Every structure is written in C-alpha cells, then in structure tokens.
C-alpha cells in the first residue's frame, strides 16, 4: 500500500505550455508559479518549464522568486510583486528578481535599499486599473513616474515594465481597465522609459481577448490545465489537468470503505455528500470527511490497498469540477493539498 500522492504529469504540462504559448504568440508567456506552482511542486515545475522554453516566471513573493532562481539559474527573468520589507528587497536585488511596485513608499524603500547596496533594482510599475488591491491610481501616476525617473537617473532603479491585474469577470470592466492601462503605458513612455514588458492579462483574458496580450501574459491556471470555474471546458481551451490526487483504501467496513485522506490532507469537508471518488469499480459517493480519513460508498471486492482518485486523471472529476460544487475555484482545491502529501512526477 502506498500513501496518498499528488501525481504530476510533466508530459501533459509540456503540452499545455506549448498550446498556451502558441495561443498567446507573439506575446511571451510569464509562467505564474505562486504557492508552490499552484500546489504542484515548484522543484519539478520550474526546471521543466525552462526545458520547455519558458523564459519568464511570475513568482508573487520574493521567497518564491529566490527558490525559482536557485532552480533555474540566471537565464530566466523572474517577477515578484508582493510588497515586502527591506530584507526581502535586498534578496530580490541579489537574486536579480524584478520587483512589481504598486505603491510610492514601496518604490522609495526599494531605492533606499539599492542605495545602501550600491546596486540597481529592476522594477515593474503597477497601475491600478480598477481592482483596488494594489497599484498606483491614475491620478497619482504622473508623480509616481517622475519619482521613478529620478531614481532611475540616480542609477538606483531600472524600470523594466508597466503592468496591472484585471478581474477577468466582465468584458466591460476589463475594457475600462484596458483604457486606464494604455493611458498609463503612454505616460510612462512619454516620461522616457523604454519598456521591455507591458502586461495585463492572466489565463482567461489572454485566451479570449487578443487585444489584452501586449508583450507578455501572466498565466498560471491554464498552464496547469485548471479551467476557470463556470468557464469554457478543457476541450475548448486545449489544456488538460496535469495533477491527479490519489488515496488508498485503509479499511473496508460493512457500510462503506475508508480511504486515507481527510480534511487535514486538503480534502474540503464540505465536499462530503456532493462528490464522487473514482474507484476501481467506478465512481462512488463521498459520504464523510474526517480529519485524516474519509468514507465512501462500498463496491464488491473492495480491499485494503486499492487506489482511488479524488480528482484529476482521464476519468475522474477535475479540481475545478469539485470547486464548482462548493463555490470556489480549482486553484483553491489544488493549493489546499497538504505539503505533506508527496508530489510524484510521471512522464
Ligand atoms: C495568480 C496571478 C496570475 C495568474 O492568474 P491565472 O488565472 O492563474 O492565470 C496573474 N497575475 C497575477 C498578478 C496573479 O496574482
């Protein structure tokens, strides 16, 4: 008997990457790898992506960026955009990681750290196009650009790009965001910055709306075959899940079969009564989820050591299928899978 596993199909990952790159070309793909590559294991994902031709990584936070740098060497570019303190800014500079900057005081802190280190920080300036999560508002943008210009002239920062993030919820909101983005880019160019990267779209908009692609698209979900909840299916998108979560039968009872995976391992307890687990005899209802085990409907001949699939693989439900049952997104199902569950690469 083996323990629960998240099996990651790297050959499928290659196919997804090829399809995504072809779809968004000539824009370049920035592969987003936040949260341990959406729970699938950065150690395997990042080097494989480089072999597959990925040159840009979106890390979210600096520690992830540093891990990517250790895994892939100096060639690829890495962007981290979570606002952070001086120690992490210094690490970003040391590891040649671009910092996404959506706040004037964060820019000031980066310039201070760079001054201290006698180094130049690579920065990508973030305009707030309506999400209001992070980003400089258009009314403050000219002042922000002027300050960035001063720091660049002092050699403290180098402005590499302008970017933003959009909701990808409604076309009208996204179009309004795009107009703000284009105004911000035009102002940055007028301020004399030679922008290497302009980027706005994540998975959904980059597939559906070519005008959102610019130089770079930041894509996580679709590269891992995670379709959007209530969005187009895998067939339409041309990408397929790369991960399959498996568990083993640990006990056969008269009224059900116990499997060795519970909510502590990342199986949401709210899925009990709502989903089916794929067993050797076909799908069986998930009855109950406990801390470290769950119970499913029985089948003839069930025995300890049998393997079942919770999600992923050619026949079982996808992570997004499960997510839709409990009103969340496929990414959340994946990143909940406990780090204690082994990631096993196949192919
Ligand atoms: C997570 C993230 C992405 C990737 O989004 P997907 O929908 O997974 O493609 C892109 N940009 C930012 C800023 C993100 O945080």
Coordinates of C-alpha atoms and ligand atoms in Angstrom, one line a residue:
X1 CA 0.0 0.0 0.0
X2 CA 1.2 3.5 -0.8
X3 CA 0.3 6.8 0.9
X4 CA -1.7 9.5 -0.7
X5 CA 0.0 11.1 -3.7
X6 CA -0.4 14.0 -6.0
X7 CA 0.8 12.7 -9.3
X8 CA 2.0 15.4 -11.7
X9 CA 2.1 14.6 -15.4
X10 CA 5.0 16.6 -16.7
X11 CA 4.4 15.5 -20.3
X12 CA 0.9 16.9 -20.1
X13 CA 2.5 20.1 -18.6
X14 CA 4.7 20.3 -21.7
X15 CA 1.7 20.0 -24.0
X16 CA -0.2 22.7 -22.1
X17 CA 2.8 25.0 -22.2
X18 CA 3.2 24.5 -25.9
X19 CA -0.5 25.2 -26.5
X20 CA -0.6 28.3 -24.3
X21 CA 2.5 29.7 -26.0
X22 CA 1.1 29.1 -29.4
X23 CA -2.2 30.7 -28.4
X24 CA -0.8 33.9 -27.0
X25 CA 2.1 34.3 -29.5
X26 CA 3.7 36.7 -30.3
X27 CA 3.2 37.8 -26.7
X28 CA 5.5 36.0 -24.4
X29 CA 4.4 33.7 -21.6
X30 CA 5.2 34.5 -18.0
X31 CA 4.5 31.3 -16.1
X32 CA 3.0 32.1 -12.7
X33 CA 4.3 29.7 -10.1
X34 CA 2.9 31.2 -6.8
X35 CA 2.1 28.9 -3.9
X36 CA 4.4 26.1 -4.9
X37 CA 3.3 26.2 -8.5
X38 CA -0.4 26.1 -7.5
X39 CA 0.4 23.2 -5.1
X40 CA 2.1 21.0 -7.7
X41 CA 5.7 21.4 -6.6
X42 CA 8.0 24.1 -7.7
X43 CA 11.0 21.8 -7.8
X44 CA 9.6 19.9 -10.7
X45 CA 7.6 22.5 -12.4
X46 CA 10.2 25.3 -12.7
X47 CA 13.0 23.3 -14.3
X48 CA 10.6 21.5 -16.6
X49 CA 9.2 24.8 -17.7
X50 CA 12.6 26.1 -18.7
X51 CA 13.3 22.9 -20.7
X52 CA 10.0 23.6 -22.4
X53 CA 11.2 27.1 -23.4
X54 CA 9.7 29.3 -20.7
X55 CA 11.9 32.4 -20.1
X56 CA 9.7 34.4 -17.7
X57 CA 8.4 33.5 -14.3
X58 CA 5.8 35.2 -12.1
X59 CA 6.6 34.4 -8.5
X60 CA 4.2 36.5 -6.5
X61 CA 6.5 36.7 -3.4
X62 CA 10.3 37.2 -3.2
X63 CA 11.0 33.9 -1.3
X64 CA 9.3 32.0 -4.2
X65 CA 11.3 34.1 -6.7
X66 CA 14.6 33.2 -4.9
X67 CA 13.6 29.5 -5.0
X68 CA 12.9 29.7 -8.7
X69 CA 16.3 31.4 -9.2
X70 CA 18.0 28.6 -7.4
X71 CA 16.2 26.0 -9.5
X72 CA 16.6 27.6 -13.0
X73 CA 19.9 29.6 -12.8
X74 CA 20.5 33.1 -14.1
X75 CA 18.9 33.0 -17.5
X76 CA 15.2 33.4 -17.0
X77 CA 13.6 36.6 -15.7
X78 CA 11.6 36.4 -12.5
X79 CA 9.0 38.9 -11.3
X80 CA 7.8 39.1 -7.7
X81 CA 5.0 41.6 -6.9
X82 CA 4.1 41.2 -3.2
X83 CA 5.0 44.3 -1.3
X84 CA 7.8 43.4 1.2
X85 CA 10.3 44.7 3.7
X86 CA 13.9 45.7 3.3
X87 CA 15.4 42.2 3.9
X88 CA 13.4 40.7 1.0
X89 CA 14.0 43.7 -1.2
X90 CA 17.8 43.1 -0.7
X91 CA 17.3 39.4 -1.5
X92 CA 15.4 40.3 -4.7
X93 CA 18.3 42.6 -5.8
X94 CA 20.8 39.9 -5.0
X95 CA 18.9 37.3 -7.0
X96 CA 18.2 39.6 -9.9
X97 CA 14.4 39.4 -9.4
X98 CA 12.2 42.2 -10.8
X99 CA 10.0 43.8 -8.2
X100 CA 6.5 44.7 -9.1
X101 CA 5.8 48.1 -7.5
X102 CA 2.3 49.4 -6.9
X103 CA 3.0 51.9 -4.1
X104 CA 5.0 55.1 -3.9
X105 CA 6.5 54.3 -0.5
X106 CA 7.5 50.8 -1.6
X107 CA 9.4 52.4 -4.5
X108 CA 11.1 54.7 -2.0
X109 CA 12.1 51.7 0.1
X110 CA 13.5 49.9 -2.9
X111 CA 15.6 52.9 -3.9
X112 CA 16.9 53.2 -0.3
X113 CA 18.0 49.5 -0.2
X114 CA 19.6 49.9 -3.7
X115 CA 21.4 53.0 -2.5
X116 CA 22.7 51.0 0.5
X117 CA 23.9 48.1 -1.6
X118 CA 25.3 50.3 -4.4
X119 CA 23.1 48.3 -6.7
X120 CA 20.3 48.8 -9.2
X121 CA 16.9 47.3 -8.6
X122 CA 14.8 46.2 -11.6
X123 CA 11.3 47.3 -11.1
X124 CA 8.0 46.9 -13.0
X125 CA 5.5 49.6 -12.2
X126 CA 1.9 48.7 -11.4
X127 CA -1.1 50.9 -12.3
X128 CA -4.4 50.3 -10.5
X129 CA -6.8 49.6 -13.3
X130 CA -9.8 49.1 -11.0
X131 CA -9.3 46.1 -8.8
X132 CA -8.1 48.4 -6.0
X133 CA -6.0 45.6 -4.5
X134 CA -2.6 47.1 -5.1
X135 CA -1.4 49.6 -7.7
X136 CA -0.9 53.3 -8.2
X137 CA -4.1 55.2 -9.2
X138 CA -4.0 57.1 -12.5
X139 CA -4.3 60.4 -10.7
X140 CA -1.1 59.7 -8.8
X141 CA 0.7 58.0 -11.7
X142 CA 2.4 61.1 -13.1
X143 CA 4.0 61.9 -9.7
X144 CA 5.0 58.2 -9.3
X145 CA 6.6 58.2 -12.8
X146 CA 8.5 61.4 -12.0
X147 CA 9.9 59.9 -8.8
X148 CA 10.8 56.6 -10.6
X149 CA 12.5 58.7 -13.3
X150 CA 14.6 60.5 -10.6
X151 CA 15.6 57.1 -9.1
X152 CA 16.5 55.7 -12.5
X153 CA 18.6 58.7 -13.3
X154 CA 20.5 58.1 -10.0
X155 CA 21.1 54.5 -11.0
X156 CA 19.0 53.1 -8.2
X157 CA 16.2 51.5 -10.2
X158 CA 15.7 50.4 -13.7
X159 CA 12.1 50.5 -14.9
X160 CA 11.6 47.3 -17.0
X161 CA 7.8 47.3 -17.4
X162 CA 4.4 48.6 -16.7
X163 CA 1.6 46.2 -15.7
X164 CA -1.7 45.7 -14.0
X165 CA -4.1 42.9 -13.0
X166 CA -7.8 42.7 -14.1
X167 CA -10.8 40.9 -12.7
X168 CA -11.5 38.9 -16.0
X169 CA -15.1 38.9 -14.8
X170 CA -16.9 41.1 -17.3
X171 CA -15.8 42.4 -20.7
X172 CA -17.0 45.9 -19.9
X173 CA -15.0 46.2 -16.7
X174 CA -11.9 44.7 -18.4
X175 CA -12.2 47.1 -21.3
X176 CA -12.4 50.0 -18.9
X177 CA -9.3 48.6 -17.2
X178 CA -7.5 48.4 -20.5
X179 CA -8.2 52.0 -21.3
X180 CA -6.6 53.0 -18.0
X181 CA -3.7 50.7 -18.6
X182 CA -3.0 52.2 -22.1
X183 CA -3.1 55.7 -20.7
X184 CA -0.6 54.6 -18.0
X185 CA 1.7 53.0 -20.6
X186 CA 1.6 56.1 -22.8
X187 CA 2.6 58.3 -19.9
X188 CA 5.4 56.0 -18.9
X189 CA 6.8 56.1 -22.5
X190 CA 6.4 59.8 -22.6
X191 CA 8.4 60.0 -19.4
X192 CA 11.2 58.4 -21.3
X193 CA 11.1 54.8 -20.0
X194 CA 12.0 52.2 -22.7
X195 CA 9.5 49.5 -21.6
X196 CA 10.6 45.9 -22.2
X197 CA 7.3 44.4 -20.8
X198 CA 3.8 45.6 -20.8
X199 CA 1.4 43.1 -19.3
X200 CA -2.2 43.0 -18.2
X201 CA -3.9 39.6 -18.8
X202 CA -3.9 36.3 -16.9
X203 CA -5.3 33.0 -18.2
X204 CA -8.9 33.8 -19.2
X205 CA -8.4 37.2 -20.9
X206 CA -5.2 36.2 -22.6
X207 CA -7.0 33.3 -24.3
X208 CA -10.3 35.1 -25.1
X209 CA -9.1 38.6 -26.0
X210 CA -6.0 39.1 -28.1
X211 CA -6.1 42.9 -27.5
X212 CA -5.2 42.2 -23.9
X213 CA -1.9 40.4 -24.7
X214 CA 0.6 43.2 -25.2
X215 CA 4.2 41.9 -24.8
X216 CA 3.6 39.4 -22.0
X217 CA 0.8 37.5 -20.5
X218 CA 1.0 36.1 -16.9
X219 CA -0.6 32.7 -16.9
X220 CA -0.8 30.1 -14.1
X221 CA -4.1 28.2 -14.2
X222 CA -4.3 27.3 -17.9
X223 CA -0.6 26.1 -18.0
X224 CA -1.6 23.6 -15.2
X225 CA -4.8 22.7 -17.0
X226 CA -7.0 24.3 -14.4
X227 CA -10.0 25.7 -16.3
X228 CA -11.9 28.7 -14.8
X229 CA -15.0 27.8 -12.6
X230 CA -18.1 28.2 -14.8
X231 CA -15.8 28.9 -17.8
X232 CA -15.1 27.0 -21.0
X233 CA -14.1 23.4 -20.8
X234 CA -10.7 21.7 -21.4
X235 CA -11.7 20.6 -24.9
X236 CA -12.4 24.2 -25.9
X237 CA -9.3 25.6 -24.2
X238 CA -7.0 22.8 -25.4
X239 CA -5.3 22.3 -22.0
X240 CA -5.8 19.5 -19.5
X241 CA -5.2 18.9 -15.8
X242 CA -1.7 17.8 -15.0
X243 CA -2.3 16.6 -11.5
X244 CA -4.2 13.7 -10.0
X245 CA -4.8 13.3 -6.3
X246 CA -4.8 9.6 -5.2
X247 CA -5.6 7.9 -1.9
X248 CA -5.7 4.3 -0.7
X249 CA -8.3 2.2 0.9
X250 CA -7.3 1.7 4.6
X251 CA -10.3 -0.2 5.8
X252 CA -13.4 -2.0 4.4
X253 CA -16.5 -1.8 6.6
X254 CA -20.0 -3.2 6.1
X255 CA -21.4 0.2 5.3
X256 CA -18.5 1.9 3.5
X257 CA -14.9 2.0 2.5
X258 CA -12.4 4.2 4.4
X259 CA -9.7 6.0 2.5
X260 CA -6.6 7.6 4.0
X261 CA -7.2 11.2 3.1
X262 CA -9.1 13.8 5.2
X263 CA -9.5 17.5 5.5
X264 CA -6.1 17.8 7.2
X265 CA -4.7 16.5 3.9
X266 CA -6.6 19.1 2.0
X267 CA -9.9 17.4 1.0
X268 CA -12.5 20.0 1.8
X269 CA -15.1 18.5 4.3
X270 CA -17.8 20.5 2.5
X271 CA -17.4 18.0 -0.4
X272 CA -19.0 15.2 1.7
X273 CA -22.3 14.1 0.1
X274 CA -21.6 16.2 -3.0
X275 CA -18.9 14.4 -5.0
X276 CA -17.9 11.0 -6.2
X277 CA -14.5 9.4 -5.9
X278 CA -13.2 7.3 -8.8
X279 CA -12.7 3.7 -7.5
X280 CA -11.6 0.5 -9.4
X281 CA -15.3 -0.2 -9.7
X282 CA -16.3 3.3 -11.0
X283 CA -17.4 6.4 -9.2
X284 CA -18.6 6.1 -5.6
X285 CA -20.2 8.8 -3.4
X286 CA -18.0 10.5 -0.8
X287 CA -20.0 10.0 2.4
X288 CA -18.0 11.7 5.2
X289 CA -14.7 13.5 5.5
X290 CA -12.8 13.2 8.8
X291 CA -9.5 14.7 9.9
X292 CA -7.2 12.2 8.3
X293 CA -9.6 9.8 6.6
X294 CA -12.9 9.7 4.7
X295 CA -15.6 7.2 3.9
X296 CA -17.0 6.4 0.5
X297 CA -19.8 4.0 -0.7
X298 CA -18.6 0.5 -1.0
X299 CA -18.2 -1.8 -4.0
X300 CA -17.9 -5.5 -4.4
X301 CA -14.4 -6.8 -3.8
X302 CA -13.1 -3.6 -2.3
X303 CA -9.9 -4.3 -0.4
X304 CA -7.3 -2.5 1.7
X305 CA -4.6 -1.1 -0.6
X306 CA -6.9 -0.3 -3.5
X307 CA -6.2 3.1 -5.0
X308 CA -8.9 5.7 -5.6
X309 CA -8.7 9.0 -7.4
X310 CA -10.1 12.2 -5.8
X311 CA -9.6 14.4 -8.7
X312 CA -7.6 14.6 -12.0
X313 CA -6.6 11.9 -14.4
X314 CA -8.5 11.0 -17.5
X315 CA -11.7 9.7 -15.9
X316 CA -12.2 11.4 -12.5
X317 CA -13.6 14.8 -11.9
X318 CA -11.2 17.8 -12.3
X319 CA -10.2 20.1 -9.4
X320 CA -12.4 22.7 -11.0
X321 CA -15.4 20.2 -11.1
X322 CA -15.0 19.8 -7.4
X323 CA -14.5 23.5 -6.8
X324 CA -17.8 24.3 -8.6
X325 CA -19.7 22.0 -6.1
X326 CA -18.6 24.2 -3.2
X327 CA -18.4 27.6 -4.9
X328 CA -14.7 28.1 -5.2
X329 CA -12.1 27.8 -7.9
X330 CA -9.9 24.9 -9.0
X331 CA -6.8 26.6 -7.8
X332 CA -8.1 26.5 -4.2
X333 CA -8.7 22.8 -4.4
X334 CA -5.1 22.3 -5.5
X335 CA -3.3 24.6 -3.2
X336 CA -5.1 23.0 -0.2
X337 CA -3.4 19.7 -0.9
X338 CA -1.2 19.4 2.1
X339 CA 2.6 19.8 1.5
X340 CA 3.0 16.6 3.4
X341 CA 1.4 14.7 0.5
X342 CA 4.1 13.5 -1.8
X343 CA 4.3 15.1 -5.3
X344 CA 5.2 12.3 -7.7
X345 CA 6.2 13.1 -11.2
X346 CA 5.1 10.9 -14.0
X347 CA 6.4 11.0 -17.6
Ligands
LIG1 C1 -2.1 34.5 -9.9 C2 -1.8 35.6 -10.8 C3 -1.8 35.5 -12.2 C4 -2.2 34.2 -12.9 O1 -3.6 34.0 -12.9 P1 -4.2 32.7 -13.6 O2 -5.6 33.0 -13.6 O3 -3.8 31.6 -12.7 O4 -3.6 32.6 -14.9 C5 -1.5 36.6 -13.0 N1 -1.2 37.8 -12.4 C6 -1.3 38.0 -11.1 C7 -0.9 39.3 -10.5 C8 -1.6 36.9 -10.2 O5 -1.6 37.1 -8.9

